[in-house]
């Protein structure tokens, strides 16, 4: 049994990245993810890695583009307004099909917003964010242990698919301390014969690029990207079901919200309400099929988010009109209490046709 | 048996380029390629192509290349160089790319003393987008976005990037050259070689600013463009080594 260590979420991501073989970190301070940059500044020096505090988020993501294209495991992290600045580079990275890990520890928005936890970057994270038809793999952990485990997975998926992988947390996850088991050193090695690292005896130059002036060639490139995204959709959906077996009402929640929902579900179960939860772990690819299957046997859905309602659109698409989908959200860094969600569960049972307590 | 005295550098592919007649990119590409051949570093050379007319530079150079977003080449080069410190990493950037949208990236790459080299093509106009004002456009110079000539009151003043970057401690070699005739081409090549050589020695950031023509967007014939460069650009952007560290001398 491996020893558990008490770590802050942001720092746990850094340690997991190092264990995954990441030796190139480029970032810029922004609350509430700054501890990750600070941790990398300290640790990279100890593992012969490179830490650069870039002059801007834009520079940081382009350093990632360079390091990823040169064949290295590399990462950057930021929080909402900083991720907006990185979107230009993320689109280029997606276009050039480079593997890298991006971390967004989300805060309240829009604009400068607040430094409190939020989930209001869901659209930006899952629908592209930058320009062009592209997808990031988006993973949403809900504990410090999962931040560790899914950072490791993120590096592997990035290399496997030559695609950016976004770890989407929120201010609460980044700041909270929990015991976690750190991973062993990664043994996974992905050969990167496509990397631009100098010819070094190779005959043909490797070009890292996303420019296709010929529309026919660009369409072919896009078709190939979409085929890759379909493969990812078919293979990499991750989710957790909690008490869904006999549930009449399914709560859909991810990240920190799923933990509050879990407490509320326990309270509701104690009162005899058959409530369960579907927690998407990958927000893209989204567990559409699982939700659609649940829709054929449960009576209603309640989506909980720290936003005005973003993921709820994907839930509605998945439910496809089969059952009612209610939404409850808080914004601006406000976090609902267990009691608040419990009352929303009761509301669902009281107001939706076909839903009744035992 | 005749001896072959002049041949295409191995670092340059045998393909036609898309550049306009009289444009200097072709000459500058060749000088860069010759230097890389002569230094024997084609196997470790990595170039970062810009956004702008030379966006397709990777189609002409015969070694590994990146295409970077507008202005971001120095940041991309930073990532590349940190992963492969033994590689010869250079950015190739125009005046819009380097002095406007990428001003932040070049300043900070130079300030970090990033061990990369920059080939900075200054033709005082935006070429690829069709002749708009650049940060280096001269006062009273007519462009599509300064149709009555650039006026400092409304459009600001041209930036001398080399002099500005030379103030930074991390910048170790900065020279401004021109390629409008054979003598200046030879000198330009010498300076490019010095910049690359300096990088190979691990001395930090080096940049060669190259004054170049854009006959198409200047609305001049190639020969008139050379004359315009000599009589207008060089007086405002004086040629010479602007900065060099002691160790390089």
Coordinates of C-alpha atoms in Angstrom, one line a residue:
Chain A
X1 CA 0.0 0.0 0.0
X2 CA 1.5 3.3 -1.1
X3 CA 1.8 6.1 1.4
X4 CA -0.7 9.0 1.2
X5 CA 0.5 12.5 1.3
X6 CA -1.4 15.6 2.2
X7 CA -1.2 18.0 -0.7
X8 CA -2.9 21.0 -2.1
X9 CA -4.7 20.3 -5.4
X10 CA -2.6 22.7 -7.5
X11 CA 0.7 21.2 -6.2
X12 CA -0.6 17.7 -6.6
X13 CA -1.1 18.4 -10.4
X14 CA 2.5 19.5 -10.6
X15 CA 3.9 16.4 -8.9
X16 CA 1.8 14.2 -11.1
X17 CA 3.0 16.0 -14.2
X18 CA 6.6 15.4 -13.1
X19 CA 5.9 11.7 -12.5
X20 CA 4.4 11.6 -16.0
X21 CA 7.7 12.7 -17.5
X22 CA 6.8 16.4 -18.0
X23 CA 10.0 18.4 -17.8
X24 CA 8.9 21.6 -19.6
X25 CA 6.5 23.9 -17.8
X26 CA 5.7 27.4 -19.1
X27 CA 3.2 29.5 -17.2
X28 CA 2.1 32.8 -15.9
X29 CA 0.8 33.7 -12.4
X30 CA -3.0 34.0 -12.0
X31 CA -5.2 33.2 -9.0
X32 CA -6.3 30.6 -8.1
X33 CA -3.7 28.4 -9.9
X34 CA -0.5 30.2 -9.0
X35 CA 0.6 27.6 -6.5
X36 CA 1.1 25.2 -9.5
X37 CA 3.5 27.6 -11.3
X38 CA 5.3 28.2 -8.0
X39 CA 5.5 24.5 -7.3
X40 CA 7.0 23.9 -10.8
X41 CA 9.5 26.7 -10.3
X42 CA 10.8 24.8 -7.3
X43 CA 10.5 21.2 -8.5
X44 CA 11.6 21.5 -12.1
X45 CA 15.0 22.7 -10.9
X46 CA 15.3 19.5 -8.8
X47 CA 14.5 17.1 -11.7
X48 CA 16.6 18.8 -14.4
X49 CA 13.5 20.2 -16.0
X50 CA 12.7 23.7 -17.4
X51 CA 10.4 26.2 -15.8
X52 CA 9.8 29.5 -17.5
X53 CA 7.6 32.3 -16.2
X54 CA 6.6 33.7 -19.5
X55 CA 5.9 37.3 -20.2
X56 CA 2.3 36.5 -20.9
X57 CA -0.2 33.7 -21.3
X58 CA 0.2 34.0 -25.0
X59 CA 3.9 33.5 -24.8
X60 CA 3.5 30.6 -22.4
X61 CA 1.2 28.6 -24.7
X62 CA 3.5 29.3 -27.7
X63 CA 6.5 28.0 -25.6
X64 CA 4.3 24.9 -25.1
X65 CA 3.7 24.7 -28.9
X66 CA 7.5 24.8 -29.4
X67 CA 8.4 22.3 -26.8
X68 CA 5.6 19.9 -27.8
X69 CA 6.5 20.2 -31.5
X70 CA 10.1 19.5 -30.5
X71 CA 8.9 16.2 -29.0
X72 CA 8.8 16.8 -25.3
X73 CA 6.1 16.3 -22.7
X74 CA 5.0 19.8 -21.7
X75 CA 2.4 21.6 -19.7
X76 CA 0.9 25.0 -19.0
X77 CA -1.7 26.1 -16.5
X78 CA -3.8 29.1 -15.9
X79 CA -7.2 30.3 -14.7
X80 CA -10.1 31.6 -16.8
X81 CA -9.0 35.0 -18.1
X82 CA -5.5 33.5 -18.7
X83 CA -7.0 30.6 -20.6
X84 CA -8.8 33.0 -22.9
X85 CA -5.4 34.5 -23.8
X86 CA -4.1 31.1 -24.5
X87 CA -6.9 30.2 -26.9
X88 CA -4.9 31.5 -30.0
X89 CA -2.1 29.0 -29.2
X90 CA -4.5 26.2 -28.3
X91 CA -6.1 26.4 -31.7
X92 CA -2.7 26.3 -33.4
X93 CA -1.7 23.3 -31.2
X94 CA -4.9 21.5 -32.1
X95 CA -4.3 22.3 -35.8
X96 CA -0.7 21.1 -35.7
X97 CA -1.8 18.1 -33.7
X98 CA 0.6 18.5 -30.9
X99 CA 0.3 16.7 -27.5
X100 CA 0.3 18.8 -24.4
X101 CA -1.5 19.2 -21.1
X102 CA -3.4 22.4 -20.3
X103 CA -4.8 23.1 -16.8
X104 CA -7.6 25.5 -16.2
X105 CA -8.4 26.1 -12.5
X106 CA -11.6 28.0 -13.2
X107 CA -12.6 31.2 -11.4
X108 CA -15.7 33.4 -11.7
X109 CA -16.3 35.4 -14.9
X110 CA -16.9 37.0 -17.3
X111 CA -14.0 39.4 -17.7
X112 CA -11.8 39.8 -14.6
X113 CA -14.7 38.4 -12.6
X114 CA -13.5 37.0 -9.2
X115 CA -11.0 34.6 -7.9
X116 CA -13.6 32.3 -6.4
X117 CA -14.4 28.8 -7.8
X118 CA -16.7 28.6 -10.8
X119 CA -17.6 26.2 -13.7
X120 CA -18.4 29.0 -16.2
X121 CA -15.7 28.0 -18.6
X122 CA -17.5 24.8 -19.7
X123 CA -18.5 26.2 -23.1
X124 CA -15.0 27.5 -23.8
X125 CA -13.4 24.2 -22.7
X126 CA -15.7 21.8 -24.5
X127 CA -16.7 23.6 -27.6
X128 CA -13.3 24.5 -28.9
X129 CA -12.6 27.8 -27.3
X130 CA -10.3 29.1 -30.1
X131 CA -11.0 29.4 -33.8
X132 CA -11.7 26.5 -36.1
X133 CA -13.2 23.1 -35.9
X134 CA -11.3 21.3 -33.2
X135 CA -11.8 19.5 -29.9
X136 CA -9.8 19.3 -26.7
X137 CA -10.1 16.2 -24.5
X138 CA -11.5 17.7 -21.3
X139 CA -11.1 15.9 -18.0
X140 CA -12.9 17.2 -14.9
X141 CA -11.6 15.6 -11.6
X142 CA -13.4 16.1 -8.3
X143 CA -10.7 15.4 -5.7
X144 CA -7.0 15.9 -5.2
X145 CA -6.5 12.2 -5.8
X146 CA -8.3 12.5 -9.2
X147 CA -6.2 15.6 -10.0
X148 CA -3.2 13.3 -9.7
X149 CA -4.6 10.3 -11.5
X150 CA -6.1 12.3 -14.4
X151 CA -3.0 14.4 -14.8
X152 CA -1.1 11.2 -15.5
X153 CA -3.9 10.0 -17.9
X154 CA -3.9 13.4 -19.6
X155 CA -0.3 13.1 -20.7
X156 CA -0.9 9.6 -22.0
X157 CA -4.0 10.6 -23.9
X158 CA -2.3 13.7 -25.3
X159 CA 0.6 11.6 -26.7
X160 CA -1.7 8.8 -27.9
X161 CA -3.9 11.1 -29.9
X162 CA -1.5 14.0 -30.6
X163 CA -4.1 16.3 -29.1
X164 CA -4.2 18.9 -26.3
X165 CA -5.8 17.6 -23.2
X166 CA -7.4 20.1 -20.8
X167 CA -7.6 19.3 -17.1
X168 CA -10.6 21.4 -15.9
X169 CA -10.7 22.1 -12.2
X170 CA -12.1 25.0 -10.2
X171 CA -10.7 27.3 -7.6
X172 CA -11.9 25.0 -4.8
X173 CA -10.2 21.9 -6.1
X174 CA -7.0 23.9 -6.8
X175 CA -6.9 25.3 -3.3
X176 CA -8.1 22.3 -1.2
X177 CA -5.8 19.9 0.6
X178 CA -6.5 16.2 0.7
X179 CA -4.5 13.1 1.1
X180 CA -3.5 11.5 -2.2
X181 CA -1.3 8.6 -3.4
X182 CA 1.2 10.0 -5.8
X183 CA 1.9 8.0 -9.0
X184 CA 5.0 6.0 -9.8
X185 CA 7.2 7.3 -12.5
X186 CA 5.5 6.9 -15.9
X187 CA 6.9 4.0 -18.0
X188 CA 4.8 4.9 -21.0
X189 CA 6.9 6.1 -23.9
X190 CA 5.4 7.3 -27.1
X191 CA 7.8 7.5 -30.1
X192 CA 7.4 10.9 -31.9
X193 CA 8.9 10.4 -35.3
X194 CA 7.0 13.5 -36.5
X195 CA 8.7 15.9 -34.0
X196 CA 10.8 18.8 -35.4
X197 CA 14.0 18.2 -33.4
X198 CA 16.6 18.8 -36.1
X199 CA 17.2 16.3 -39.0
X200 CA 19.8 14.4 -37.0
X201 CA 20.4 12.1 -40.0
X202 CA 16.7 11.9 -41.1
X203 CA 16.3 12.5 -44.9
X204 CA 13.1 14.5 -45.0
X205 CA 12.5 17.6 -42.8
X206 CA 9.7 17.5 -40.2
X207 CA 7.4 20.5 -40.4
X208 CA 5.2 21.5 -37.5
X209 CA 2.5 23.7 -38.9
X210 CA -1.2 24.3 -39.2
X211 CA -1.3 26.3 -42.5
X212 CA -3.1 24.7 -45.5
X213 CA -3.6 27.3 -48.3
X214 CA -5.2 24.8 -50.6
X215 CA -8.9 24.5 -49.5
X216 CA -9.0 20.9 -50.7
X217 CA -6.0 20.0 -48.6
X218 CA -7.4 21.8 -45.6
X219 CA -10.7 20.0 -45.9
X220 CA -8.9 16.7 -46.0
X221 CA -6.9 17.8 -42.9
X222 CA -10.2 18.7 -41.1
X223 CA -11.8 15.5 -42.2
X224 CA -8.9 13.6 -40.7
X225 CA -9.1 15.6 -37.5
X226 CA -12.8 14.9 -37.2
X227 CA -12.2 11.2 -37.7
X228 CA -9.7 11.4 -34.8
X229 CA -12.3 13.1 -32.6
X230 CA -14.8 10.3 -33.5
X231 CA -12.3 7.7 -32.4
X232 CA -11.7 9.6 -29.1
X233 CA -15.5 9.9 -28.6
X234 CA -15.9 6.2 -29.1
X235 CA -13.0 5.2 -26.8
X236 CA -12.4 7.8 -24.1
X237 CA -15.7 8.6 -22.4
X238 CA -15.3 8.5 -18.7
X239 CA -18.0 8.9 -16.0
X240 CA -19.1 7.7 -12.6
X241 CA -22.5 6.5 -11.7
X242 CA -23.7 6.8 -8.1
X243 CA -26.9 5.1 -7.0
X244 CA -28.4 5.2 -10.5
X245 CA -29.7 1.6 -10.4
X246 CA -33.1 2.4 -8.9
X247 CA -33.1 6.2 -9.3
X248 CA -36.1 8.2 -10.4
X249 CA -34.2 11.4 -10.5
X250 CA -30.7 11.7 -11.9
X251 CA -28.4 14.5 -10.9
X252 CA -25.8 15.4 -13.5
X253 CA -22.9 17.3 -11.9
X254 CA -19.1 17.3 -12.4
X255 CA -16.1 18.5 -10.4
X256 CA -16.6 20.1 -7.0
X257 CA -20.3 20.4 -7.6
X258 CA -20.6 16.6 -7.8
X259 CA -19.2 16.3 -4.2
X260 CA -21.9 18.7 -2.8
X261 CA -24.5 16.8 -4.8
X262 CA -23.3 13.5 -3.3
X263 CA -23.9 14.7 0.2
X264 CA -27.4 16.0 -0.8
X265 CA -28.2 12.7 -2.5
X266 CA -27.3 10.8 0.7
X267 CA -29.6 13.2 2.7
X268 CA -32.4 12.7 0.2
X269 CA -31.9 8.9 0.2
X270 CA -32.3 9.0 4.0
X271 CA -35.6 10.7 3.5
X272 CA -36.7 8.0 1.0
X273 CA -36.1 9.8 -2.3
X274 CA -34.7 7.7 -5.0
X275 CA -32.0 9.9 -6.4
X276 CA -28.8 9.1 -8.1
X277 CA -26.0 10.9 -9.9
X278 CA -24.2 10.6 -13.2
X279 CA -20.9 12.4 -13.0
X280 CA -19.2 13.1 -16.3
X281 CA -15.4 12.8 -15.8
X282 CA -14.6 13.6 -19.4
X283 CA -16.6 16.6 -20.4
X284 CA -15.5 16.0 -23.9
X285 CA -16.1 13.4 -25.0
X286 CA -19.4 13.8 -23.1
X287 CA -21.1 10.6 -21.8
X288 CA -24.0 11.3 -24.1
X289 CA -25.0 7.6 -24.6
X290 CA -25.0 6.8 -20.9
X291 CA -27.3 9.7 -20.2
X292 CA -29.5 8.8 -23.1
X293 CA -29.8 5.2 -21.8
X294 CA -30.6 6.5 -18.3
X295 CA -33.3 8.7 -19.9
X296 CA -35.2 5.6 -21.0
X297 CA -35.6 4.3 -17.4
X298 CA -35.5 7.3 -15.0
X299 CA -38.2 10.0 -14.6
X300 CA -36.3 13.2 -14.5
X301 CA -32.9 14.9 -14.5
X302 CA -31.4 17.8 -12.5
X303 CA -28.2 19.4 -13.7
X304 CA -26.1 21.3 -11.2
X305 CA -23.4 23.7 -12.2
X306 CA -21.5 26.7 -10.9
X307 CA -22.7 28.7 -14.0
X308 CA -25.8 30.0 -15.6
X309 CA -26.3 26.6 -17.3
X310 CA -23.7 25.4 -19.8
X311 CA -23.3 21.6 -19.5
X312 CA -27.1 21.4 -19.2
X313 CA -27.2 22.0 -22.9
X314 CA -25.3 18.7 -23.5
X315 CA -27.5 17.0 -21.0
X316 CA -30.6 18.1 -22.8
X317 CA -29.1 16.9 -26.1
X318 CA -28.3 13.6 -24.6
X319 CA -31.8 13.2 -23.0
X320 CA -33.2 14.3 -26.4
X321 CA -36.6 15.3 -25.0
X322 CA -37.3 11.9 -23.4
X323 CA -37.6 13.3 -19.9
X324 CA -37.6 16.7 -18.2
X325 CA -34.3 18.3 -17.5
X326 CA -34.2 20.9 -14.7
X327 CA -31.2 23.1 -14.0
X328 CA -29.9 24.7 -10.8
X329 CA -26.8 26.9 -10.8
X330 CA -24.9 29.5 -8.8
X331 CA -22.6 32.0 -10.3
X332 CA -19.9 34.5 -9.6
X333 CA -18.0 32.2 -7.2
X334 CA -21.0 31.3 -5.0
X335 CA -21.1 27.6 -4.0
X336 CA -24.4 26.0 -3.1
X337 CA -24.7 24.2 0.2
X338 CA -25.8 20.6 0.6
X339 CA -29.2 21.9 2.0
X340 CA -29.7 24.1 -1.1
X341 CA -29.2 21.1 -3.4
X342 CA -31.3 18.9 -1.2
X343 CA -34.1 21.5 -1.6
X344 CA -33.6 21.4 -5.3
X345 CA -34.0 17.6 -5.2
X346 CA -37.3 18.0 -3.3
X347 CA -38.4 20.7 -5.8
X348 CA -37.9 18.2 -8.6
X349 CA -39.9 15.6 -6.8
X350 CA -42.7 18.1 -6.0
X351 CA -42.9 19.7 -9.4
X352 CA -42.1 17.1 -12.1
X353 CA -44.9 15.0 -13.3
X354 CA -44.3 11.3 -12.6
X355 CA -41.9 11.9 -9.8
X356 CA -43.0 11.1 -6.3
X357 CA -41.3 10.1 -3.1
X358 CA -41.8 6.7 -1.7
Chain B
X1 CA 37.3 18.6 -66.2
X2 CA 35.5 21.8 -65.0
X3 CA 35.2 22.6 -61.3
X4 CA 31.8 23.5 -60.0
X5 CA 32.2 26.8 -58.3
X6 CA 28.6 27.7 -57.5
X7 CA 25.8 25.4 -56.4
X8 CA 22.6 25.4 -54.4
X9 CA 23.2 25.1 -50.7
X10 CA 22.0 21.7 -49.3
X11 CA 19.9 23.7 -46.8
X12 CA 17.8 25.1 -49.6
X13 CA 15.3 23.0 -51.5
X14 CA 15.3 23.0 -55.3
X15 CA 11.8 24.5 -55.6
X16 CA 10.5 27.7 -57.0
X17 CA 9.4 30.3 -54.4
X18 CA 6.2 32.3 -54.3
X19 CA 8.0 35.6 -53.8
X20 CA 7.3 38.6 -56.0
X21 CA 9.9 39.8 -58.6
X22 CA 12.5 42.0 -56.8
X23 CA 11.6 40.8 -53.3
X24 CA 14.6 40.1 -51.2
X25 CA 13.3 37.1 -49.3
X26 CA 14.9 34.7 -51.8
X27 CA 18.3 36.3 -51.4
X28 CA 18.0 36.2 -47.6
X29 CA 16.8 32.6 -47.6
X30 CA 19.9 31.7 -49.6
X31 CA 22.3 33.6 -47.3
X32 CA 20.8 31.8 -44.2
X33 CA 21.1 28.5 -46.0
X34 CA 24.7 29.1 -47.1
X35 CA 25.6 30.0 -43.5
X36 CA 24.0 26.9 -42.1
X37 CA 25.8 24.7 -44.7
X38 CA 29.1 26.4 -44.0
X39 CA 28.7 26.0 -40.2
X40 CA 27.8 22.3 -40.8
X41 CA 24.7 22.5 -38.7
X42 CA 21.9 21.5 -41.1
X43 CA 21.4 18.3 -39.0
X44 CA 20.5 20.3 -35.9
X45 CA 19.0 23.5 -37.5
X46 CA 15.4 24.3 -36.6
X47 CA 13.8 27.4 -38.1
X48 CA 10.6 29.1 -37.0
X49 CA 8.7 30.6 -39.9
X50 CA 6.5 33.6 -39.3
X51 CA 3.1 34.8 -40.4
X52 CA 3.5 37.2 -43.4
X53 CA 5.1 36.8 -46.8
X54 CA 7.7 34.3 -45.6
X55 CA 5.0 32.2 -43.9
X56 CA 6.0 29.4 -46.4
X57 CA 9.7 29.5 -45.6
X58 CA 9.5 25.9 -44.4
X59 CA 8.7 24.9 -48.0
X60 CA 12.1 26.3 -49.1
X61 CA 14.5 25.4 -46.3
X62 CA 15.8 21.9 -46.2
X63 CA 15.7 21.2 -42.4
X64 CA 13.2 21.0 -39.6
X65 CA 10.8 23.9 -39.3
X66 CA 7.9 25.2 -37.4
X67 CA 5.1 27.5 -38.6
X68 CA 4.3 29.9 -35.7
X69 CA 1.3 32.2 -35.0
X70 CA 1.7 35.8 -35.9
X71 CA 4.4 37.3 -33.7
X72 CA 4.9 34.3 -31.5
X73 CA 8.0 32.9 -33.2
X74 CA 10.4 33.9 -30.3
X75 CA 8.2 32.1 -27.8
X76 CA 8.0 29.0 -30.0
X77 CA 11.7 29.2 -30.5
X78 CA 12.1 29.4 -26.7
X79 CA 10.2 26.2 -26.2
X80 CA 12.2 24.4 -29.0
X81 CA 15.6 25.6 -27.7
X82 CA 14.9 24.6 -24.1
X83 CA 14.1 21.1 -25.3
X84 CA 17.0 20.9 -27.7
X85 CA 19.8 23.2 -26.4
X86 CA 22.2 21.7 -28.9
X87 CA 20.1 22.7 -31.9
X88 CA 20.6 25.9 -34.0
X89 CA 17.2 27.6 -33.5
X90 CA 16.4 30.7 -35.4
X91 CA 13.2 32.8 -36.1
X92 CA 12.6 34.5 -39.4
X93 CA 10.3 37.4 -38.9
X94 CA 9.0 40.4 -40.8
X95 CA 8.4 43.9 -39.4
X96 CA 4.7 43.4 -38.8
X97 CA 5.4 40.0 -37.1
X98 CA 8.3 41.2 -34.9
X99 CA 7.7 44.8 -34.3
X100 CA 3.9 45.0 -34.0
X101 CA 2.0 41.9 -32.8
X102 CA 5.1 40.1 -31.6
X103 CA 6.8 43.0 -29.9
X104 CA 6.3 41.5 -26.5
X105 CA 7.7 38.1 -27.5
X106 CA 10.9 39.5 -29.1
X107 CA 11.5 41.9 -26.2
X108 CA 11.3 39.2 -23.6
X109 CA 13.2 36.5 -25.6
X110 CA 16.0 39.1 -25.9
X111 CA 15.7 40.1 -22.2
X112 CA 15.9 36.4 -21.1
X113 CA 19.1 36.1 -23.2
X114 CA 17.4 33.2 -24.9
X115 CA 20.1 31.4 -26.8
X116 CA 18.4 31.8 -30.2
X117 CA 18.9 33.9 -33.3
X118 CA 16.4 36.1 -35.1
X119 CA 16.5 37.1 -38.8
X120 CA 14.4 40.3 -38.9
X121 CA 13.3 41.4 -42.3
X122 CA 12.4 45.1 -42.3
X123 CA 10.8 46.4 -45.5
X124 CA 8.8 49.0 -43.7
X125 CA 5.4 47.7 -44.9
X126 CA 3.0 44.8 -44.5
X127 CA 3.6 42.6 -47.5
X128 CA 1.3 39.6 -47.2
X129 CA -1.8 41.6 -46.3
X130 CA -1.2 43.9 -49.2
X131 CA 0.7 47.0 -48.2
X132 CA -0.5 48.4 -44.9
X133 CA 1.5 50.5 -42.4
X134 CA 4.0 48.6 -40.3
X135 CA 5.6 49.9 -37.0
X136 CA 8.7 50.5 -39.1
X137 CA 6.9 52.5 -41.9
X138 CA 8.7 55.8 -42.3
X139 CA 7.0 59.2 -41.6
X140 CA 5.3 60.4 -44.8
X141 CA 5.6 57.0 -46.4
X142 CA 2.4 56.1 -48.3
X143 CA 0.7 52.8 -47.5
X144 CA -2.8 51.5 -47.8
X145 CA -3.6 52.5 -44.3
X146 CA -1.6 55.8 -44.4
X147 CA -2.9 56.9 -47.8
X148 CA -1.7 60.5 -47.2
X149 CA 1.6 59.4 -45.8
X150 CA 2.3 58.3 -42.2
X151 CA 1.9 61.2 -39.8
X152 CA 3.3 60.9 -36.3
X153 CA 0.3 62.7 -34.7
X154 CA -2.1 60.0 -35.8
X155 CA 0.0 57.0 -36.5
X156 CA 2.9 57.3 -34.2
X157 CA 6.6 57.1 -35.1
X158 CA 8.6 54.3 -36.7
X159 CA 10.4 52.0 -34.2
X160 CA 14.1 51.2 -34.5
X161 CA 13.8 47.7 -33.1
X162 CA 17.5 46.9 -33.2
X163 CA 18.4 50.0 -31.1
X164 CA 15.6 49.2 -28.7
X165 CA 16.6 45.6 -28.2
X166 CA 20.2 46.6 -27.9
X167 CA 19.4 48.2 -24.6
X168 CA 18.6 44.8 -23.1
X169 CA 21.3 43.0 -21.2
X170 CA 20.2 39.6 -22.6
X171 CA 20.8 40.7 -26.2
X172 CA 24.4 40.0 -27.1
X173 CA 24.7 40.6 -30.8
X174 CA 22.5 42.9 -32.9
X175 CA 23.4 44.1 -36.4
X176 CA 21.5 45.9 -39.1
X177 CA 22.4 45.0 -42.7
X178 CA 21.0 45.4 -46.2
X179 CA 21.0 43.1 -49.2
X180 CA 20.5 45.7 -52.0
X181 CA 23.9 45.0 -53.7
X182 CA 26.6 42.3 -53.7
X183 CA 28.8 44.1 -51.2
X184 CA 26.0 44.5 -48.7
X185 CA 24.9 40.9 -49.3
X186 CA 28.4 39.7 -48.4
X187 CA 28.3 41.7 -45.2
X188 CA 24.8 40.5 -44.4
X189 CA 26.0 36.9 -44.7
X190 CA 29.0 37.7 -42.4
X191 CA 26.6 39.1 -39.8
X192 CA 24.2 36.1 -40.0
X193 CA 27.2 33.8 -39.6
X194 CA 28.3 35.8 -36.5
X195 CA 24.8 35.6 -35.0
X196 CA 24.5 31.9 -35.5
X197 CA 28.1 31.3 -34.4
X198 CA 27.4 33.2 -31.2
X199 CA 24.4 31.0 -30.6
X200 CA 26.5 27.9 -31.1
X201 CA 28.9 29.3 -28.5
X202 CA 25.9 29.7 -26.1
X203 CA 26.3 33.4 -25.8
X204 CA 22.6 34.3 -25.8
X205 CA 20.2 36.3 -28.0
X206 CA 21.4 37.5 -31.3
X207 CA 19.5 39.3 -34.1
X208 CA 20.3 40.5 -37.6
X209 CA 17.9 43.1 -39.0
X210 CA 17.9 43.1 -42.7
X211 CA 16.6 46.0 -44.7
X212 CA 14.7 44.7 -47.7
X213 CA 12.6 45.8 -50.6
X214 CA 8.9 45.2 -51.3
X215 CA 8.6 46.5 -54.9
X216 CA 5.0 45.3 -55.2
X217 CA 3.6 47.1 -52.1
X218 CA 5.9 50.1 -52.5
X219 CA 4.5 50.5 -56.0
X220 CA 8.0 50.6 -57.5
X221 CA 10.0 48.6 -60.0
X222 CA 12.7 46.3 -58.4
X223 CA 15.4 48.8 -59.4
X224 CA 13.5 51.8 -58.2
X225 CA 12.9 49.9 -54.9
X226 CA 16.6 49.4 -54.4
X227 CA 17.1 53.1 -54.9
X228 CA 14.3 53.9 -52.5
X229 CA 15.8 51.6 -49.9
X230 CA 19.2 53.3 -50.2
X231 CA 17.9 56.9 -50.1
X232 CA 15.0 56.5 -47.5
X233 CA 15.4 53.4 -45.3
X234 CA 19.1 53.4 -44.7
X235 CA 19.2 57.0 -43.4
X236 CA 16.5 56.2 -40.8
X237 CA 17.8 52.7 -40.1
X238 CA 21.6 53.1 -40.2
X239 CA 23.6 50.0 -41.0
X240 CA 26.2 48.4 -38.8
X241 CA 26.8 46.3 -35.7
X242 CA 24.6 47.9 -33.1
X243 CA 25.6 45.7 -30.2
X244 CA 28.1 43.0 -29.6
X245 CA 29.4 41.5 -26.4
X246 CA 33.1 41.6 -25.6
X247 CA 33.6 37.8 -25.9
X248 CA 32.3 37.8 -29.5
X249 CA 34.9 40.3 -30.8

